[in-house]
Short mmCIF file of C-alpha atoms and ligand atoms in Angstrom, two decimals:
data_model
loop_
_atom_site.label_atom_id
_atom_site.label_comp_id
_atom_site.label_asym_id
_atom_site.label_seq_id
_atom_site.Cartn_x
_atom_site.Cartn_y
_atom_site.Cartn_z
CA MET A 10 -0.12 0.18 -0.02
CA THR A 11 1.53 3.74 -0.98
CA PRO A 12 0.95 6.15 1.43
CA ALA A 13 -1.53 7.68 -0.64
CA ASP A 14 -3.74 4.66 -0.57
CA GLY A 15 -3.22 4.82 3.34
CA PRO A 16 -6.42 4.21 5.84
CA ALA A 17 -5.77 7.96 7.27
CA SER A 18 -6.02 10.24 3.95
CA PRO A 19 -9.44 10.74 2.72
CA PRO A 20 -10.86 8.95 -0.39
CA PRO A 21 -10.90 11.29 -3.38
CA GLY A 22 -13.96 12.91 -4.04
CA ALA A 23 -14.80 12.87 0.03
CA PRO A 24 -16.17 16.10 1.12
CA ARG A 25 -13.61 18.98 2.11
CA VAL A 26 -13.41 19.82 6.14
CA ARG A 27 -12.24 23.31 6.83
CA ILE A 28 -11.38 24.78 9.93
CA THR A 29 -13.25 27.96 10.00
CA GLY A 30 -12.96 29.36 13.44
CA VAL A 31 -10.64 29.39 16.28
CA GLY A 32 -10.26 30.36 20.13
CA HIS A 33 -8.61 29.93 23.39
CA ALA A 34 -9.38 30.83 27.15
CA VAL A 35 -6.80 30.73 29.73
CA PRO A 36 -7.27 31.33 33.68
CA SER A 37 -5.90 34.72 34.89
CA ARG A 38 -3.61 33.34 37.41
CA ILE A 39 -0.41 32.99 36.86
CA LEU A 40 1.74 30.62 38.22
CA THR A 41 5.70 31.26 37.89
CA ASN A 42 8.75 29.64 38.53
CA ALA A 43 9.79 31.60 41.19
CA GLU A 44 6.52 30.92 43.25
CA LEU A 45 7.58 27.16 42.57
CA GLU A 46 11.19 27.61 44.11
CA ARG A 47 9.39 28.13 47.42
CA THR A 48 7.14 25.06 47.42
CA VAL A 49 9.59 22.54 45.89
CA GLU A 50 12.74 21.97 45.72
CA THR A 51 13.70 23.49 42.39
CA THR A 52 15.14 26.45 40.42
CA ASP A 53 13.91 28.83 37.77
CA GLU A 54 16.81 28.10 36.00
CA TRP A 55 16.48 24.10 36.10
CA ILE A 56 12.80 24.39 34.89
CA THR A 57 13.51 27.08 32.35
CA GLU A 58 16.55 25.05 30.76
CA ARG A 59 15.14 21.14 31.15
CA SER A 60 11.55 22.29 29.70
CA GLY A 61 11.24 25.65 28.01
CA ILE A 62 8.46 26.40 31.06
CA ARG A 63 8.44 29.70 32.64
CA GLU A 64 5.06 30.03 33.82
CA ARG A 65 1.78 28.31 33.51
CA ARG A 66 -2.14 29.31 34.08
CA ILE A 67 -3.84 27.92 37.10
CA ALA A 68 -7.73 27.58 37.44
CA GLY A 69 -9.41 29.09 40.11
CA PRO A 70 -12.24 27.26 42.63
CA ALA A 71 -14.97 28.84 40.09
CA GLU A 72 -13.25 27.31 37.16
CA SER A 73 -13.13 23.70 35.31
CA SER A 74 -12.54 22.13 32.08
CA SER A 75 -16.10 23.10 31.07
CA THR A 76 -16.11 26.63 31.99
CA LEU A 77 -12.43 27.21 30.27
CA GLY A 78 -13.74 24.89 27.15
CA THR A 79 -17.04 27.07 27.11
CA ALA A 80 -15.05 30.41 26.87
CA ALA A 81 -12.83 28.89 24.35
CA ALA A 82 -15.52 27.63 22.28
CA ARG A 83 -17.61 31.04 22.35
CA ALA A 84 -14.28 32.94 20.86
CA ALA A 85 -14.23 30.13 18.28
CA LEU A 86 -17.91 30.31 17.17
CA ALA A 87 -17.25 34.15 17.48
CA SER A 88 -14.29 33.79 14.94
CA ALA A 89 -16.44 31.51 12.38
CA ASP A 90 -19.30 33.47 12.82
CA VAL A 91 -21.48 30.56 13.48
CA ALA A 92 -24.05 30.42 16.19
CA ALA A 93 -24.19 28.06 18.77
CA GLY A 94 -27.44 26.46 17.64
CA ASP A 95 -26.13 25.59 14.16
CA ILE A 96 -23.59 23.18 15.89
CA ASP A 97 -24.52 19.62 15.36
CA LEU A 98 -21.74 17.82 17.49
CA ILE A 99 -19.27 19.23 20.18
CA VAL A 100 -16.41 16.66 20.96
CA VAL A 101 -14.02 17.46 23.95
CA GLY A 102 -10.79 16.07 24.11
CA THR A 103 -9.83 16.26 28.39
CA SER A 104 -8.39 13.90 30.59
CA THR A 105 -9.61 16.19 33.50
CA PRO A 106 -13.61 16.07 32.87
CA ASP A 107 -15.28 18.19 35.39
CA GLY A 108 -16.76 14.93 36.73
CA VAL A 109 -16.62 11.12 35.33
CA PHE A 110 -20.17 12.14 34.06
CA PRO A 111 -21.63 13.80 32.51
CA ALA A 112 -19.61 14.49 29.85
CA THR A 113 -17.62 17.92 29.96
CA ALA A 114 -19.08 18.12 26.18
CA SER A 115 -22.55 17.86 27.45
CA ARG A 116 -21.99 20.70 30.15
CA ILE A 117 -20.09 23.03 27.53
CA GLN A 118 -23.29 21.83 25.36
CA ASP A 119 -25.77 23.55 28.02
CA ALA A 120 -23.42 26.61 28.83
CA LEU A 121 -23.80 27.33 25.18
CA GLY A 122 -27.08 26.87 24.32
CA ALA A 123 -26.26 24.45 21.90
CA ARG A 124 -29.81 22.90 21.44
CA ARG A 125 -29.56 21.03 18.28
CA ALA A 126 -25.77 19.02 19.44
CA GLY A 127 -25.07 15.90 20.19
CA ALA A 128 -21.84 15.88 22.63
CA PHE A 129 -19.32 13.55 24.04
CA ASP A 130 -15.58 13.36 25.40
CA VAL A 131 -12.53 11.49 24.49
CA ASN A 132 -9.60 10.71 26.41
CA ALA A 133 -6.26 10.39 24.78
CA ALA A 134 -4.25 12.08 27.33
CA CYS A 135 -2.16 14.47 25.64
CA ALA A 136 -3.12 13.47 22.32
CA GLY A 137 -6.62 14.15 23.13
CA PHE A 138 -7.28 17.30 20.79
CA LEU A 139 -5.98 15.33 17.85
CA ALA A 140 -8.03 12.39 18.61
CA ALA A 141 -11.19 14.80 19.16
CA LEU A 142 -10.36 16.56 15.91
CA SER A 143 -9.83 13.50 13.81
CA THR A 144 -13.28 12.26 15.11
CA GLY A 145 -14.93 15.56 14.36
CA MET A 146 -13.49 15.56 11.11
CA GLN A 147 -14.80 12.25 10.26
CA PHE A 148 -18.24 13.56 11.01
CA VAL A 149 -18.19 16.02 8.73
CA ALA A 150 -16.11 14.27 5.92
CA GLY A 151 -18.85 11.41 5.99
CA GLY A 152 -22.04 13.62 6.28
CA GLY A 153 -23.30 12.87 10.01
CA ALA A 154 -22.58 16.37 10.82
CA ARG A 155 -22.27 19.82 8.93
CA ARG A 156 -20.79 22.14 11.85
CA VAL A 157 -18.83 20.46 14.49
CA LEU A 158 -17.16 22.19 17.31
CA VAL A 159 -13.74 20.33 18.67
CA ILE A 160 -12.40 21.61 21.98
CA GLY A 161 -9.14 20.61 24.05
CA ALA A 162 -10.12 21.26 27.75
CA GLU A 163 -8.15 20.73 31.08
CA THR A 164 -7.35 21.20 34.30
CA MET A 165 -4.16 19.54 34.98
CA SER A 166 -3.45 21.50 38.07
CA ARG A 167 -6.19 19.47 39.85
CA ILE A 168 -4.23 16.09 39.04
CA VAL A 169 -0.94 17.42 39.69
CA ASP A 170 0.90 15.99 43.10
CA TRP A 171 2.34 19.66 44.33
CA THR A 172 4.80 18.14 46.22
CA ASP A 173 6.44 15.95 43.29
CA ARG A 174 8.76 18.14 41.79
CA ASN A 175 9.12 15.97 38.75
CA THR A 176 5.87 16.93 37.50
CA CYS A 177 4.25 19.93 39.14
CA VAL A 178 6.73 22.10 37.30
CA LEU A 179 5.34 20.98 33.86
CA PHE A 180 1.87 21.52 33.81
CA GLY A 181 -0.92 24.37 33.51
CA ASP A 182 -4.67 24.76 32.85
CA GLY A 183 -6.64 26.31 29.68
CA ALA A 184 -8.87 25.55 26.80
CA GLY A 185 -8.81 25.96 23.02
CA ALA A 186 -11.45 25.12 20.40
CA VAL A 187 -12.09 25.12 16.68
CA VAL A 188 -15.35 25.06 14.28
CA LEU A 189 -15.30 22.44 11.64
CA GLU A 190 -17.55 23.05 8.82
CA ARG A 191 -17.96 21.61 5.16
CA GLY A 192 -15.87 23.12 2.41
CA THR A 193 -16.34 23.01 -1.71
CA ALA A 194 -13.25 22.14 -3.72
CA SER A 195 -12.82 25.78 -5.01
CA GLU A 196 -12.13 27.36 -1.58
CA PRO A 197 -8.80 26.51 0.83
CA GLY A 198 -9.47 24.13 3.79
CA ALA A 199 -9.22 20.59 4.02
CA LEU A 200 -7.93 17.59 6.04
CA GLU A 201 -5.15 16.15 4.30
CA SER A 202 -4.17 13.03 6.52
CA PHE A 203 -3.77 11.92 10.10
CA VAL A 204 -2.58 9.25 12.07
CA MET A 205 -3.19 8.01 15.44
CA ARG A 206 -1.10 5.38 17.11
CA SER A 207 -1.13 3.98 21.06
CA ASP A 208 1.28 1.39 22.61
CA GLY A 209 -0.51 0.43 25.74
CA SER A 210 2.35 -1.73 26.90
CA LEU A 211 4.00 1.27 28.14
CA ALA A 212 1.09 2.75 30.22
CA SER A 213 3.32 2.88 33.20
CA LEU A 214 5.71 5.23 31.73
CA LEU A 215 2.96 8.13 32.42
CA TYR A 216 -0.46 7.64 33.85
CA CYS A 217 -2.80 9.11 36.77
CA GLY A 218 -4.89 6.59 38.93
CA GLY A 219 -5.92 2.89 37.95
CA PRO A 220 -4.62 -0.22 39.57
CA GLU A 221 -1.14 0.38 39.59
CA ALA A 222 -1.19 4.02 41.12
CA PRO A 223 0.82 4.20 44.38
CA ALA A 224 -0.31 6.04 47.58
CA ILE A 225 1.89 9.15 47.11
CA ALA A 226 3.29 9.76 50.38
CA GLY A 227 2.32 13.27 52.22
CA SER A 228 -0.35 13.88 49.48
CA PRO A 229 -3.96 13.67 50.46
CA GLY A 230 -6.30 13.18 47.77
CA GLY A 231 -5.45 12.11 44.30
CA PRO A 232 -4.96 10.29 42.06
CA TYR A 233 -2.19 12.41 40.98
CA ILE A 234 -0.05 12.14 37.50
CA VAL A 235 3.08 9.65 37.68
CA MET A 236 5.64 10.07 35.15
CA ASP A 237 9.03 8.63 34.00
CA GLY A 238 10.29 11.46 32.52
CA ARG A 239 13.36 10.34 30.87
CA ASN A 240 11.81 7.41 29.38
CA VAL A 241 8.30 9.69 28.10
CA PHE A 242 10.99 12.09 26.47
CA ARG A 243 12.93 9.67 24.65
CA GLN A 244 9.41 7.84 23.49
CA ALA A 245 7.91 11.12 22.19
CA VAL A 246 10.87 12.32 20.12
CA THR A 247 10.70 8.92 18.47
CA ALA A 248 7.14 8.56 18.09
CA MET A 249 6.03 11.96 17.07
CA SER A 250 9.10 12.57 14.87
CA GLN A 251 7.83 9.07 12.64
CA ALA A 252 4.04 10.39 13.12
CA ALA A 253 5.23 13.23 11.63
CA ALA A 254 6.68 12.02 8.51
CA GLU A 255 4.28 9.46 7.85
CA ALA A 256 1.45 11.98 8.05
CA VAL A 257 3.18 14.42 5.84
CA ALA A 258 3.95 11.37 3.12
CA LEU A 259 0.24 10.53 3.33
CA ALA A 260 -0.81 13.82 2.61
CA GLY A 261 1.52 13.61 -0.64
CA LEU A 262 3.65 16.40 0.80
CA ARG A 263 7.36 16.95 1.83
CA VAL A 264 8.34 18.48 5.02
CA ALA A 265 9.59 21.71 2.92
CA ASP A 266 5.93 21.90 2.16
CA ILE A 267 4.63 22.38 5.61
CA ALA A 268 4.06 26.26 6.20
CA LEU A 269 3.82 25.61 10.10
CA CYS A 270 4.08 22.97 12.49
CA VAL A 271 2.18 23.35 15.99
CA PRO A 272 3.34 20.63 18.40
CA HIS A 273 2.05 19.57 21.71
CA GLN A 274 3.60 22.04 24.00
CA ALA A 275 5.32 19.61 26.66
CA ASN A 276 8.67 20.55 26.43
CA ALA A 277 10.95 22.90 24.39
CA ARG A 278 13.81 20.29 24.06
CA ILE A 279 11.11 17.41 22.74
CA ILE A 280 10.38 19.99 20.38
CA ASP A 281 13.50 20.97 18.71
CA ALA A 282 14.53 17.37 18.76
CA VAL A 283 11.47 16.45 16.63
CA ALA A 284 12.00 19.60 14.26
CA ARG A 285 15.68 18.52 13.98
CA ASN A 286 14.55 15.05 12.98
CA LEU A 287 12.34 16.32 10.38
CA GLY A 288 14.70 18.90 8.99
CA LEU A 289 11.91 21.67 10.07
CA PRO A 290 13.44 24.99 10.65
CA GLY A 291 12.65 26.74 14.22
CA GLU A 292 11.12 29.40 12.52
CA ARG A 293 7.95 27.31 11.13
CA VAL A 294 7.40 25.62 14.57
CA PHE A 295 5.26 27.55 16.94
CA THR A 296 5.90 27.15 20.82
CA ASN A 297 4.36 29.40 23.52
CA LEU A 298 4.99 26.67 26.36
CA ASP A 299 7.23 29.44 28.09
CA ARG A 300 3.94 31.02 28.99
CA PHE A 301 1.52 28.18 29.47
CA GLY A 302 3.41 25.03 30.33
CA ASN A 303 2.01 21.37 29.23
CA THR A 304 -1.83 21.95 29.31
CA SER A 305 -2.50 18.59 27.64
CA SER A 306 -5.42 18.40 25.33
CA ALA A 307 -5.70 21.87 25.54
CA SER A 308 -2.08 22.86 24.00
CA ILE A 309 -2.46 22.61 20.44
CA PRO A 310 -5.88 24.47 20.07
CA ILE A 311 -4.41 27.04 22.41
CA ALA A 312 -1.08 27.51 20.40
CA LEU A 313 -3.28 27.18 17.08
CA SER A 314 -5.53 30.44 18.07
CA GLU A 315 -2.45 32.39 19.28
CA ALA A 316 -0.44 31.54 16.12
CA THR A 317 -3.64 32.46 14.22
CA ALA A 318 -3.59 35.81 15.85
CA GLN A 319 -0.17 36.42 15.20
CA GLY A 320 -0.89 35.96 11.26
CA ARG A 321 1.28 33.03 11.09
CA LEU A 322 -1.01 31.12 8.71
CA ARG A 323 -2.33 32.03 5.57
CA PRO A 324 -5.29 30.31 3.46
CA GLY A 325 -4.07 27.49 1.51
CA ASP A 326 -0.73 26.78 3.98
CA HIS A 327 -0.30 23.41 5.27
CA LEU A 328 -0.45 23.12 8.80
CA LEU A 329 1.33 19.98 10.61
CA MET A 330 -0.13 19.47 14.25
CA LEU A 331 1.72 16.68 16.77
CA ALA A 332 0.72 15.30 19.77
CA PHE A 333 2.03 12.45 22.48
CA GLY A 334 0.93 11.69 25.83
CA GLY A 335 -0.05 9.12 28.14
CA GLY A 336 -1.27 5.90 26.87
CA LEU A 337 1.01 5.81 25.32
CA ALA A 338 -0.94 7.58 22.70
CA TRP A 339 0.21 9.76 19.80
CA GLY A 340 -0.88 11.64 16.60
CA ALA A 341 0.06 13.77 13.54
CA MET A 342 -2.40 15.62 11.12
CA VAL A 343 -1.89 17.46 8.02
CA VAL A 344 -4.36 20.37 7.54
CA GLU A 345 -4.75 22.78 4.60
CA TRP A 346 -5.53 26.17 6.36
CA ALA A 347 -8.65 27.71 5.49
CA GLY A 348 -8.22 30.96 6.88
CA VAL A 349 -10.45 32.46 9.72
CA ARG A 350 -11.67 35.53 11.15
CA THR A 351 -9.35 37.13 14.31
CA GLY A 352 -8.97 40.06 16.50
CA PRO A 353 -11.21 42.23 18.42
CA GLY A 354 -14.61 42.17 17.49
CA SER A 355 -14.79 38.35 17.11
CA VAL A 356 -14.75 37.79 20.65
CA ASP A 357 -17.72 37.04 22.96
CA ALA A 358 -17.83 37.64 26.45
CA PRO A 359 -16.29 35.10 28.65
CA VAL A 360 -18.80 32.99 30.51
CA ALA A 361 -16.70 32.72 33.90
CA ARG A 362 -15.54 36.32 34.04
CA ALA A 363 -18.03 37.30 36.92
CA ALA A 364 -16.40 34.47 39.38
CA GLU A 365 -12.92 34.04 37.99
CA PRO A 366 -11.65 36.32 35.12
CA LEU A 367 -10.63 34.16 32.01
CA GLU A 368 -8.24 35.65 29.39
CA VAL A 369 -10.03 34.85 25.91
CA ARG A 370 -8.74 35.45 22.57
N1 ACO B 412 13.82 20.85 39.76
C1 ACO B 412 15.11 20.42 39.98
N2 ACO B 412 15.48 18.92 39.66
C2 ACO B 412 14.58 18.23 38.97
C3 ACO B 412 13.35 18.87 39.10
C4 ACO B 412 13.05 20.08 39.22
N3 ACO B 412 11.47 20.25 38.93
N4 ACO B 412 12.65 17.40 38.56
C5 ACO B 412 13.79 16.40 38.55
N5 ACO B 412 14.79 16.99 39.02
C6 ACO B 412 16.27 16.46 39.17
C7 ACO B 412 15.96 14.63 39.06
O1 ACO B 412 15.68 14.18 40.32
C8 ACO B 412 17.41 14.39 38.56
O2 ACO B 412 18.18 14.14 39.45
P1 ACO B 412 19.12 13.08 39.67
O3 ACO B 412 19.99 13.11 38.40
O4 ACO B 412 19.95 13.53 40.85
O5 ACO B 412 18.49 11.74 39.82
C9 ACO B 412 17.68 15.40 37.81
O6 ACO B 412 17.04 16.69 37.91
C10 ACO B 412 17.56 15.04 36.12
O7 ACO B 412 16.43 14.56 36.04
P2 ACO B 412 15.74 14.01 34.58
O8 ACO B 412 14.30 13.09 34.62
O9 ACO B 412 16.88 13.22 33.90
O10 ACO B 412 15.71 15.34 33.75
P3 ACO B 412 15.13 15.59 32.24
O11 ACO B 412 16.21 16.23 31.72
O12 ACO B 412 14.86 14.35 31.48
O13 ACO B 412 14.29 16.71 32.70
C11 ACO B 412 11.62 16.70 32.56
C12 ACO B 412 12.95 16.24 33.28
C13 ACO B 412 11.63 17.97 31.69
C14 ACO B 412 10.47 15.76 32.86
C15 ACO B 412 12.12 15.63 30.81
O14 ACO B 412 12.06 14.40 31.03
C16 ACO B 412 10.50 15.63 30.04
O15 ACO B 412 10.01 16.71 29.24
N6 ACO B 412 9.66 14.65 29.76
C17 ACO B 412 8.57 14.13 29.00
C18 ACO B 412 7.57 14.97 29.47
C19 ACO B 412 6.28 14.94 28.80
O16 ACO B 412 6.18 15.07 27.27
N7 ACO B 412 4.91 14.38 29.08
C20 ACO B 412 3.98 14.23 27.97
C21 ACO B 412 3.04 14.60 28.13
S1 ACO B 412 2.03 14.61 29.61
C22 ACO B 412 0.47 13.94 29.52
O17 ACO B 412 0.42 12.76 28.47
C23 ACO B 412 -0.37 13.89 30.56
#
């Protein structure tokens, strides 16, 4: 089977799927490396050198994955100029849902007043947004939905052991969202390829809860994230490099054709190593983890929203997205950029502003 025949490139003549809106929302509370120096044995220098992270956002008591996700969704709907009532389906990538059930997607559906929409969550840890996005895109391409809202929303601060310096310096909270709509051959915007992979035999490298979860001394509550950072690092570089190369080939492209890569924002050194392996110059790789840390499923849509606002993508550009996380689960996707509205006037008032101020773009 040649790459073009692969199961993850849309068949010829399949309806085109366009990303027509993007938005994100983060809590206003900033937690700096300097503050962490006062709570665990670490230094700003160690965190910055080893991860590239300088600060992260932390949800307040009135915020949750659904409130952040709702605010991000409102911004994305405004950017697409689509009413909540016209959305057919809401798919939320999250590993920190508000509760076991109802789905965080259903809470967001209610908050938005998206009365016609179905709603469900998907969990692929830090690869959750690409899992949600590939699902939403299949619905549009297959004719099951005309307009889909895909959201990555996380409150990682709630599953971090704040006494564990191996993990607590890495994670942050936030949400990002995109609107998907059916397109035509005469306008830019299409899903070009995607690759989703998992190796559950390596679950013990990165997990939260479950039968293997140890009781963590001195930390009431939980479950908390447990991570073998060094091995996750190695796996992430290899897996994302391979998935990216595969997705680019499936799309019938070369790495030189990729205008912008928006990778999962876990660690600047992982991103640099993947870019080196692919031969992607640094100026074509978007990072914002210095300000947000690892927001898991939210990291790609937050970065995409910022990249769009900064004018880093033009209609017709080929965008490469990469993700890796617990599972292990990872993936890559190539999308032809449709072009979206951004900037002042395209953003609704955030829903949770009264209790906990949000920043929405
Ligand atoms: N401050 C100071 N020292 C620290 C800290 C800290 N915050 N954390 C660990 N150290 C120490 C370690 O104890 C170790 O000390 P030792 O040599 O005496 O044992 C030393 O620093 C080096 O530790 P390493 O783990 O080898 O450091 P490394 O260079 O690998 O960086 C890091 C650690 C940042 C965690 C890196 O391995 C990483 O980013 N891993 C991948 C994370 C990731 O991608 N996760 C996936 C997504 S998450 C999800 O799916 C939910």
